[in-house]
Amino acid sequence: MKKRGLTALLCVVLAASMITGCSSSATGEKGGSSAGKKAMEVGGDNVTTINVWTFIELHQDFYVSMAEKWNEAHPDKKVKLVLSNMPYDDMHNKLSLALESGEGAPDVVDIELGKFPAFMVGKIGLMELNDVIAPYKDNIVKSRLDIYSKDGKEYGLPTHVGTTVAFYNEKLLNDAGINYKDIKTWDQFKEAGVKYHDATGKYFSCVETSAQWMVNLMLAQKGGDYIDKDGKLNLTSKEMEEVLTYIKGMQETGAFATVPGGQPDNEEAYPAYNSGDYAVQIMPFWQTSRFVNYMTDIKKQVAIAPVPVWSETDGEIATIGGGGTGTAIIKSGKNAQLAAEVMAFIKLSEESNKEVWNVLGFDPVNTAVWNDTSLTQNPDNKFIQYFTNYPFDTLLKTKDSIGILQAYTDEKYPSINNEFCNVTLNSIFEDGKDVKEALLQSQQTLSNEFKEK
């Protein structure tokens, strides 16, 4: 299944978004491809105008809706949001130029996870948000705040957790005599894959070449990373070699194969899952929206479960968050403090986080709502209607074991991701290159780029 040309093209466009996907599917949200502007209609006096930049069209309606709720609760602090939606690269490049020149920056901006480290270098033009986060912090998933932090200072408001989970086609597995609830470890996952393939002749799950969802998960579970404790490249680590060797072994069974487009969150891959060519996805939780929108033929066949682990007794990290968008406040804005208070309400409050689930289908960062059964078991919710079990039951099982890779916050990660998407994973899983050799080559390539010895 040779997809090198297409995969390379996709990764060139998306590598800057750090974790692959289309436009902003790396974040979990589909971004707009063209510019657009939307302004609230707000009556009364003493209304503060706040300019917001985003590359995610869905955020515009969501922000307006939640700002209206802010205005109802704070009649003395009313705001009028003026939102500009721009293509992904255009917006981030425009923001860089505005911060460098000191002119033309908005009050508020959505910065994609992979771009965020670039704005943490040198003189930081973003506002510290510790004080506005504090009222909500006890209920916010810590790892989601950490990815937008530096030296103990928080600069971004997360949109969702992106908890990596397993999506099992329960019907297909049952027909093959497999109970997904029995799968706890990667060895059991691999064994189930072989059994399924033997029974059906179809693939159990995919091996990624244009994303690192499963690679990052397995690496974090082992305590590994792409960089060492000193921030140096560490692609040839024992943990990295073990992870890719294990996945290669899964592929060699014949039960696991590369999927069209190189990963499950891809317009080419959706039909393969929708038609039952593959039975399992290891993906961030926001993939729920892709199932509901693009894989309608398998409604009421898919269950959401915790991901496998290396050993049921090992490690503090059972899963990790994938993708993300951090909403930042420009420090020099004349209304920065008010903008920060408003956006903290929009991104972190229980009220807004309920809508993150209801409207977008994402796992809210405010875990207080995870226990609200009127929300999480609402029979009228389209996401609950789709899956065979309650999605939040799985989230609650993983609540205290959601980690991150330190590389996510490092300015080198976009280049690391680009190298893995374009070269490393393809050379191993498409071309059959030796894992150790492929990692050494990528280590040397990036070492030269960053002038590391």
Short mmCIF file of C-alpha atoms in Angstrom, two decimals:
data_model
loop_
_atom_site.label_atom_id
_atom_site.label_comp_id
_atom_site.label_asym_id
_atom_site.label_seq_id
_atom_site.Cartn_x
_atom_site.Cartn_y
_atom_site.Cartn_z
CA MET A 1 0.00 0.00 0.00
CA LYS A 2 2.41 2.62 -1.21
CA LYS A 3 1.28 6.12 -0.26
CA ARG A 4 4.62 7.86 -0.05
CA GLY A 5 3.80 10.71 -2.40
CA LEU A 6 0.48 11.55 -0.80
CA THR A 7 1.76 11.05 2.73
CA ALA A 8 4.71 13.31 2.09
CA LEU A 9 2.47 16.01 0.69
CA LEU A 10 0.14 15.80 3.67
CA CYS A 11 2.97 15.96 6.17
CA VAL A 12 4.65 18.95 4.51
CA VAL A 13 1.40 20.86 4.87
CA LEU A 14 0.67 19.63 8.37
CA ALA A 15 3.99 19.02 10.09
CA ALA A 16 3.97 22.50 11.53
CA SER A 17 0.78 21.51 13.32
CA MET A 18 2.97 19.07 15.23
CA ILE A 19 0.67 16.13 15.25
CA THR A 20 -0.60 15.24 11.83
CA GLY A 21 -4.14 15.49 10.61
CA CYS A 22 -5.82 17.70 8.07
CA SER A 23 -5.67 21.46 8.47
CA SER A 24 -6.43 21.45 12.16
CA SER A 25 -7.60 17.93 12.68
CA ALA A 26 -4.38 17.62 14.62
CA THR A 27 -6.15 19.66 17.24
CA GLY A 28 -9.30 17.64 17.07
CA GLU A 29 -11.12 20.46 15.35
CA LYS A 30 -11.60 20.92 11.65
CA GLY A 31 -10.27 24.29 10.59
CA GLY A 32 -11.52 26.66 7.96
CA SER A 33 -9.64 27.06 4.70
CA SER A 34 -10.68 30.60 3.98
CA ALA A 35 -10.82 33.85 5.92
CA GLY A 36 -14.04 35.02 7.50
CA LYS A 37 -15.17 37.50 10.12
CA LYS A 38 -18.01 37.36 12.62
CA ALA A 39 -19.07 39.99 15.15
CA MET A 40 -21.48 39.73 18.06
CA GLU A 41 -24.44 42.04 18.39
CA VAL A 42 -24.40 43.48 21.89
CA GLY A 43 -26.73 46.16 23.19
CA GLY A 44 -26.19 48.66 25.97
CA ASP A 45 -23.40 51.00 27.00
CA ASN A 46 -19.88 50.29 28.23
CA VAL A 47 -19.31 47.31 25.97
CA THR A 48 -15.67 46.32 25.41
CA THR A 49 -14.70 45.09 21.95
CA ILE A 50 -12.32 42.12 21.93
CA ASN A 51 -10.72 41.01 18.68
CA VAL A 52 -10.19 37.26 18.36
CA TRP A 53 -8.18 35.35 15.75
CA THR A 54 -8.77 31.67 15.11
CA PHE A 55 -8.10 29.11 12.40
CA ILE A 56 -11.03 26.95 13.50
CA GLU A 57 -14.38 28.01 12.15
CA LEU A 58 -16.29 26.00 14.77
CA HIS A 59 -14.74 28.14 17.48
CA GLN A 60 -16.42 31.28 16.20
CA ASP A 61 -19.97 30.15 16.93
CA PHE A 62 -18.91 28.51 20.18
CA TYR A 63 -17.12 31.64 21.43
CA VAL A 64 -20.05 33.88 20.52
CA SER A 65 -22.52 31.61 22.29
CA MET A 66 -20.44 31.46 25.46
CA ALA A 67 -19.64 35.21 25.40
CA GLU A 68 -23.38 35.85 25.39
CA LYS A 69 -23.62 33.78 28.56
CA TRP A 70 -20.73 35.78 30.04
CA ASN A 71 -22.58 39.01 29.30
CA GLU A 72 -25.74 37.70 30.97
CA ALA A 73 -23.78 36.85 34.12
CA HIS A 74 -21.60 40.00 34.04
CA PRO A 75 -23.77 42.94 32.88
CA ASP A 76 -21.12 45.37 34.15
CA LYS A 77 -18.39 43.69 32.05
CA LYS A 78 -20.09 43.12 28.72
CA VAL A 79 -17.93 42.27 25.73
CA LYS A 80 -18.40 42.24 21.98
CA LEU A 81 -16.28 39.62 20.26
CA VAL A 82 -15.11 40.36 16.74
CA LEU A 83 -13.79 37.06 15.39
CA SER A 84 -11.55 36.57 12.37
CA ASN A 85 -11.14 33.06 10.96
CA MET A 86 -8.03 32.53 8.81
CA PRO A 87 -6.21 29.65 7.16
CA TYR A 88 -3.93 27.83 9.58
CA ASP A 89 -0.50 28.95 8.33
CA ASP A 90 -1.66 32.46 7.46
CA MET A 91 -2.93 33.11 10.95
CA HIS A 92 0.13 31.81 12.78
CA ASN A 93 2.50 33.65 10.45
CA LYS A 94 0.51 36.86 10.80
CA LEU A 95 0.61 36.51 14.58
CA SER A 96 4.39 36.08 14.55
CA LEU A 97 4.84 39.23 12.48
CA ALA A 98 2.44 41.21 14.67
CA LEU A 99 4.25 40.25 17.87
CA GLU A 100 7.66 40.98 16.36
CA SER A 101 6.61 44.39 15.05
CA GLY A 102 4.45 45.32 18.01
CA GLU A 103 1.59 46.23 15.70
CA GLY A 104 -1.58 44.58 14.45
CA ALA A 105 -1.98 41.80 17.00
CA PRO A 106 -5.47 40.78 18.18
CA ASP A 107 -6.57 40.68 21.81
CA VAL A 108 -7.09 36.92 21.77
CA VAL A 109 -5.72 34.18 19.52
CA ASP A 110 -6.05 30.41 19.13
CA ILE A 111 -2.57 28.91 18.80
CA GLU A 112 -2.25 25.30 17.68
CA LEU A 113 -0.35 22.97 19.99
CA GLY A 114 2.51 22.46 17.57
CA LYS A 115 2.98 26.18 17.02
CA PHE A 116 2.83 27.13 20.69
CA PRO A 117 6.51 26.44 21.53
CA ALA A 118 7.56 28.98 18.90
CA PHE A 119 5.83 31.71 20.91
CA MET A 120 7.62 30.66 24.11
CA VAL A 121 11.06 31.67 22.83
CA GLY A 122 12.78 34.97 23.62
CA LYS A 123 10.58 37.85 24.75
CA ILE A 124 7.16 36.28 25.27
CA GLY A 125 4.33 38.42 23.93
CA LEU A 126 1.58 36.36 25.55
CA MET A 127 -0.02 37.15 28.88
CA GLU A 128 0.54 34.95 31.93
CA LEU A 129 -2.80 33.38 32.80
CA ASN A 130 -2.17 31.78 36.19
CA ASP A 131 -4.54 34.15 37.99
CA VAL A 132 -7.54 33.63 35.70
CA ILE A 133 -6.96 29.87 35.58
CA ALA A 134 -6.75 29.59 39.38
CA PRO A 135 -10.53 29.52 40.08
CA TYR A 136 -10.95 26.51 37.78
CA LYS A 137 -7.59 24.78 38.20
CA ASP A 138 -8.55 22.06 40.68
CA ASN A 139 -10.84 20.48 38.07
CA ILE A 140 -8.70 21.01 34.95
CA VAL A 141 -6.60 18.13 33.61
CA LYS A 142 -3.09 19.21 34.60
CA SER A 143 -1.30 17.85 31.53
CA ARG A 144 -3.45 20.06 29.31
CA LEU A 145 -2.30 23.17 31.15
CA ASP A 146 1.32 21.99 31.15
CA ILE A 147 1.57 21.94 27.35
CA TYR A 148 0.94 25.69 27.26
CA SER A 149 3.22 26.52 30.19
CA LYS A 150 6.82 27.55 30.71
CA ASP A 151 8.76 27.93 33.94
CA GLY A 152 5.60 27.55 35.99
CA LYS A 153 3.74 30.23 34.07
CA GLU A 154 0.61 29.33 32.11
CA TYR A 155 0.03 31.03 28.75
CA GLY A 156 -2.75 29.05 27.05
CA LEU A 157 -6.30 27.93 27.76
CA PRO A 158 -6.94 24.39 26.46
CA THR A 159 -9.98 23.38 24.41
CA HIS A 160 -10.15 19.67 25.22
CA VAL A 161 -8.12 16.82 26.70
CA GLY A 162 -7.83 14.64 23.60
CA THR A 163 -7.53 11.54 25.81
CA THR A 164 -6.18 8.69 23.68
CA VAL A 165 -8.69 5.82 23.76
CA ALA A 166 -9.46 2.63 21.86
CA PHE A 167 -12.39 2.56 19.46
CA TYR A 168 -13.41 -1.07 19.00
CA ASN A 169 -15.95 -2.20 16.41
CA GLU A 170 -17.72 -4.40 18.91
CA LYS A 171 -19.93 -6.11 16.35
CA LEU A 172 -17.05 -7.16 14.10
CA LEU A 173 -15.04 -8.42 17.06
CA ASN A 174 -17.97 -10.35 18.54
CA ASP A 175 -18.56 -12.01 15.18
CA ALA A 176 -14.93 -13.17 15.30
CA GLY A 177 -15.25 -14.46 18.87
CA ILE A 178 -13.34 -11.59 20.48
CA ASN A 179 -14.46 -9.61 23.54
CA TYR A 180 -12.76 -6.22 23.52
CA LYS A 181 -13.14 -6.00 27.32
CA ASP A 182 -10.57 -8.79 27.65
CA ILE A 183 -7.88 -6.65 25.98
CA LYS A 184 -5.79 -4.98 28.69
CA THR A 185 -2.20 -5.15 27.44
CA TRP A 186 -0.44 -4.64 24.10
CA ASP A 187 0.36 -8.35 23.96
CA GLN A 188 -3.34 -9.12 24.27
CA PHE A 189 -4.09 -6.46 21.66
CA LYS A 190 -1.64 -8.10 19.28
CA GLU A 191 -3.01 -11.60 19.99
CA ALA A 192 -6.57 -10.41 19.42
CA GLY A 193 -5.46 -8.91 16.13
CA VAL A 194 -4.02 -12.21 14.93
CA LYS A 195 -7.15 -14.09 15.98
CA TYR A 196 -9.37 -11.56 14.20
CA HIS A 197 -7.30 -11.65 11.02
CA ASP A 198 -7.28 -15.45 10.98
CA ALA A 199 -11.07 -15.52 11.39
CA THR A 200 -11.99 -12.79 8.91
CA GLY A 201 -9.07 -12.13 6.58
CA LYS A 202 -9.45 -8.44 7.39
CA TYR A 203 -7.19 -6.08 9.29
CA PHE A 204 -7.55 -5.58 13.02
CA SER A 205 -6.00 -2.12 13.28
CA CYS A 206 -3.69 0.19 11.37
CA VAL A 207 0.01 1.00 11.47
CA GLU A 208 0.43 4.77 11.16
CA THR A 209 2.74 6.47 8.69
CA SER A 210 1.35 10.02 8.63
CA ALA A 211 0.70 10.43 12.36
CA GLN A 212 2.07 9.31 15.71
CA TRP A 213 -1.02 8.77 17.84
CA MET A 214 -0.17 5.19 18.79
CA VAL A 215 3.59 5.74 18.71
CA ASN A 216 3.38 8.68 21.12
CA LEU A 217 1.04 6.77 23.41
CA MET A 218 3.23 3.69 23.62
CA LEU A 219 6.36 5.80 24.04
CA ALA A 220 4.85 7.81 26.91
CA GLN A 221 3.66 4.62 28.62
CA LYS A 222 7.27 3.39 28.61
CA GLY A 223 8.50 6.67 30.08
CA GLY A 224 10.29 7.60 26.86
CA ASP A 225 10.33 10.78 24.82
CA TYR A 226 11.79 12.39 21.70
CA ILE A 227 14.12 14.54 23.80
CA ASP A 228 16.15 13.83 26.93
CA LYS A 229 16.02 15.64 30.27
CA ASP A 230 18.40 18.28 28.92
CA GLY A 231 16.25 18.97 25.87
CA LYS A 232 18.57 17.18 23.43
CA LEU A 233 17.27 14.97 20.64
CA ASN A 234 16.78 11.40 21.80
CA LEU A 235 15.29 9.56 18.84
CA THR A 236 17.54 6.54 19.25
CA SER A 237 16.50 5.83 22.83
CA LYS A 238 15.88 2.29 24.03
CA GLU A 239 12.21 3.10 24.55
CA MET A 240 11.74 4.47 21.03
CA GLU A 241 13.43 1.47 19.47
CA GLU A 242 11.29 -0.90 21.54
CA VAL A 243 8.05 0.84 20.55
CA LEU A 244 8.71 0.87 16.80
CA THR A 245 10.08 -2.66 16.86
CA TYR A 246 6.94 -3.84 18.62
CA ILE A 247 4.66 -2.11 16.10
CA LYS A 248 6.76 -3.61 13.29
CA GLY A 249 6.16 -7.02 14.85
CA MET A 250 2.44 -6.32 14.87
CA GLN A 251 2.59 -5.47 11.17
CA GLU A 252 4.52 -8.64 10.39
CA THR A 253 1.66 -10.77 11.73
CA GLY A 254 -0.45 -9.58 8.79
CA ALA A 255 -3.21 -8.44 11.12
CA PHE A 256 -2.07 -4.81 11.16
CA ALA A 257 -1.46 -2.72 8.06
CA THR A 258 -1.02 0.84 6.90
CA VAL A 259 -4.35 2.48 6.12
CA PRO A 260 -5.18 4.82 3.20
CA GLY A 261 -3.94 8.26 4.18
CA GLY A 262 -1.59 6.83 6.79
CA GLN A 263 -3.81 7.20 9.89
CA PRO A 264 -7.47 6.88 10.98
CA ASP A 265 -8.26 10.61 10.96
CA ASN A 266 -8.13 11.05 7.22
CA GLU A 267 -10.76 11.39 4.51
CA GLU A 268 -9.20 8.40 2.75
CA ALA A 269 -9.33 6.26 5.88
CA TYR A 270 -12.93 6.89 6.91
CA PRO A 271 -14.41 4.63 4.16
CA ALA A 272 -12.05 1.79 5.11
CA TYR A 273 -13.37 1.83 8.67
CA ASN A 274 -16.94 2.54 7.62
CA SER A 275 -16.95 -0.57 5.41
CA GLY A 276 -15.35 -2.80 8.06
CA ASP A 277 -11.92 -3.22 6.45
CA TYR A 278 -10.37 -2.30 9.83
CA ALA A 279 -11.91 -3.02 13.22
CA VAL A 280 -9.99 -0.86 15.72
CA GLN A 281 -8.68 2.68 16.06
CA ILE A 282 -6.28 3.99 18.70
CA MET A 283 -7.07 7.70 18.61
CA PRO A 284 -7.67 10.80 20.73
CA PHE A 285 -11.18 11.09 22.10
CA TRP A 286 -12.13 13.82 19.63
CA GLN A 287 -12.31 11.11 16.98
CA THR A 288 -15.89 10.67 18.24
CA SER A 289 -16.90 13.52 15.95
CA ARG A 290 -15.36 11.77 12.94
CA PHE A 291 -17.33 8.60 13.63
CA VAL A 292 -20.60 10.49 13.94
CA ASN A 293 -19.99 12.58 10.81
CA TYR A 294 -18.08 10.25 8.47
CA MET A 295 -18.61 6.63 9.55
CA THR A 296 -22.39 6.48 9.77
CA ASP A 297 -22.74 2.88 8.59
CA ILE A 298 -21.22 1.53 11.79
CA LYS A 299 -23.40 3.47 14.20
CA LYS A 300 -24.16 1.41 17.33
CA GLN A 301 -21.30 -0.96 16.52
CA VAL A 302 -18.38 0.92 18.13
CA ALA A 303 -17.39 0.87 21.80
CA ILE A 304 -14.91 3.22 23.49
CA ALA A 305 -12.45 1.63 25.93
CA PRO A 306 -9.17 2.40 27.71
CA VAL A 307 -6.10 1.83 25.55
CA PRO A 308 -3.87 -1.20 26.13
CA VAL A 309 -0.82 -0.79 28.38
CA TRP A 310 2.52 -2.59 28.41
CA SER A 311 1.79 -4.14 31.80
CA GLU A 312 -1.22 -3.74 34.04
CA THR A 313 1.09 -2.97 36.97
CA ASP A 314 3.62 -0.64 35.29
CA GLY A 315 3.88 3.13 34.99
CA GLU A 316 1.92 6.17 36.09
CA ILE A 317 0.89 7.11 32.55
CA ALA A 318 -1.85 4.93 31.06
CA THR A 319 -2.77 7.34 28.27
CA ILE A 320 -1.93 10.77 26.88
CA GLY A 321 -3.72 13.73 25.37
CA GLY A 322 -3.47 14.16 21.61
CA GLY A 323 -3.85 17.37 19.65
CA GLY A 324 -4.90 20.68 21.09
CA THR A 325 -5.41 24.40 20.68
CA GLY A 326 -4.33 26.92 23.31
CA THR A 327 -6.24 30.20 23.47
CA ALA A 328 -3.79 32.96 24.36
CA ILE A 329 -4.13 36.61 25.33
CA ILE A 330 -1.79 39.21 23.85
CA LYS A 331 0.03 40.83 26.77
CA SER A 332 0.15 44.32 25.22
CA GLY A 333 -3.59 44.50 24.53
CA LYS A 334 -5.31 47.38 26.35
CA ASN A 335 -8.10 45.06 27.47
CA ALA A 336 -5.89 42.06 28.20
CA GLN A 337 -7.12 41.42 31.74
CA LEU A 338 -10.80 41.45 30.79
CA ALA A 339 -10.10 39.34 27.70
CA ALA A 340 -8.32 36.81 29.90
CA GLU A 341 -11.23 36.61 32.35
CA VAL A 342 -13.76 36.18 29.55
CA MET A 343 -11.78 33.51 27.71
CA ALA A 344 -11.05 31.60 30.92
CA PHE A 345 -14.82 31.43 31.44
CA ILE A 346 -15.37 30.35 27.83
CA LYS A 347 -12.67 27.67 27.89
CA LEU A 348 -12.62 26.41 31.50
CA SER A 349 -15.96 26.93 33.23
CA GLU A 350 -18.31 24.01 33.85
CA GLU A 351 -21.01 25.73 31.81
CA SER A 352 -18.81 26.05 28.74
CA ASN A 353 -17.32 22.59 29.12
CA LYS A 354 -20.75 21.02 28.97
CA GLU A 355 -21.14 22.60 25.55
CA VAL A 356 -17.70 21.36 24.48
CA TRP A 357 -19.21 17.89 24.74
CA ASN A 358 -22.75 18.66 23.58
CA VAL A 359 -21.76 20.63 20.49
CA LEU A 360 -18.29 19.42 19.54
CA GLY A 361 -18.11 15.92 21.01
CA PHE A 362 -14.76 16.61 22.68
CA ASP A 363 -13.68 15.48 26.14
CA PRO A 364 -13.91 18.60 28.34
CA VAL A 365 -10.83 19.75 30.23
CA ASN A 366 -12.96 20.53 33.26
CA THR A 367 -13.43 17.09 34.77
CA ALA A 368 -16.19 18.27 37.12
CA VAL A 369 -18.64 17.71 34.28
CA TRP A 370 -17.44 14.14 33.72
CA ASN A 371 -19.58 13.01 36.66
CA ASP A 372 -22.75 14.79 35.55
CA THR A 373 -24.86 11.89 34.29
CA SER A 374 -27.52 14.26 32.94
CA LEU A 375 -24.80 15.31 30.51
CA THR A 376 -22.78 12.14 30.04
CA GLN A 377 -25.76 9.81 29.69
CA ASN A 378 -28.18 12.15 27.94
CA PRO A 379 -30.11 9.92 25.51
CA ASP A 380 -30.71 12.86 23.18
CA ASN A 381 -26.99 13.50 22.66
CA LYS A 382 -25.91 12.43 19.16
CA PHE A 383 -22.56 11.08 20.35
CA ILE A 384 -24.17 8.96 23.06
CA GLN A 385 -26.66 7.71 20.46
CA TYR A 386 -23.80 6.57 18.21
CA PHE A 387 -21.61 4.43 20.49
CA THR A 388 -22.51 1.15 22.19
CA ASN A 389 -21.37 2.33 25.63
CA TYR A 390 -21.15 5.62 27.52
CA PRO A 391 -17.94 7.40 26.39
CA PHE A 392 -17.41 9.11 29.73
CA ASP A 393 -17.24 5.76 31.55
CA THR A 394 -13.88 5.28 29.83
CA LEU A 395 -12.75 8.81 30.58
CA LEU A 396 -13.43 8.34 34.27
CA LYS A 397 -11.23 5.22 34.29
CA THR A 398 -8.29 7.19 32.85
CA LYS A 399 -8.82 10.49 34.68
CA ASP A 400 -5.80 10.20 36.98
CA SER A 401 -3.34 8.73 34.50
CA ILE A 402 -3.32 11.17 31.55
CA GLY A 403 0.22 12.26 30.71
CA ILE A 404 2.12 14.12 28.00
CA LEU A 405 5.45 13.93 26.23
CA GLN A 406 7.84 16.70 27.21
CA ALA A 407 8.71 17.13 23.56
CA TYR A 408 5.25 18.62 23.00
CA THR A 409 6.44 21.83 24.61
CA ASP A 410 9.80 21.92 22.80
CA GLU A 411 10.36 24.12 19.76
CA LYS A 412 12.06 21.19 17.99
CA TYR A 413 8.94 19.04 17.94
CA PRO A 414 7.43 20.33 14.68
CA SER A 415 10.63 19.27 12.92
CA ILE A 416 10.66 15.94 14.75
CA ASN A 417 7.10 15.28 13.68
CA ASN A 418 7.88 16.30 10.12
CA GLU A 419 10.80 13.89 10.00
CA PHE A 420 8.76 11.01 11.42
CA CYS A 421 5.86 11.62 9.02
CA ASN A 422 7.95 12.11 5.92
CA VAL A 423 10.81 9.72 6.52
CA THR A 424 11.02 7.59 9.65
CA LEU A 425 7.65 5.85 9.78
CA ASN A 426 7.40 5.40 6.03
CA SER A 427 10.88 3.94 5.78
CA ILE A 428 10.09 1.40 8.52
CA PHE A 429 6.49 0.45 7.76
CA GLU A 430 6.36 0.96 3.99
CA ASP A 431 9.92 0.24 2.89
CA GLY A 432 10.90 -2.33 5.52
CA LYS A 433 13.96 -0.48 6.78
CA ASP A 434 15.58 -1.66 10.00
CA VAL A 435 14.16 0.27 12.96
CA LYS A 436 17.50 1.07 14.55
CA GLU A 437 18.95 2.22 11.23
CA ALA A 438 15.94 4.41 10.45
CA LEU A 439 16.06 6.07 13.87
CA LEU A 440 19.79 6.71 13.61
CA GLN A 441 19.33 8.33 10.21
CA SER A 442 16.57 10.60 11.51
CA GLN A 443 18.62 11.46 14.59
CA GLN A 444 21.51 12.53 12.36
CA THR A 445 19.25 14.53 10.04
CA LEU A 446 17.69 16.50 12.88
CA SER A 447 20.96 16.87 14.76
CA ASN A 448 22.35 18.60 11.69
CA GLU A 449 19.28 20.83 11.50
CA PHE A 450 19.60 21.88 15.13
CA LYS A 451 23.40 21.78 15.08
CA GLU A 452 23.50 19.34 17.98
CA LYS A 453 26.61 17.25 18.55
#
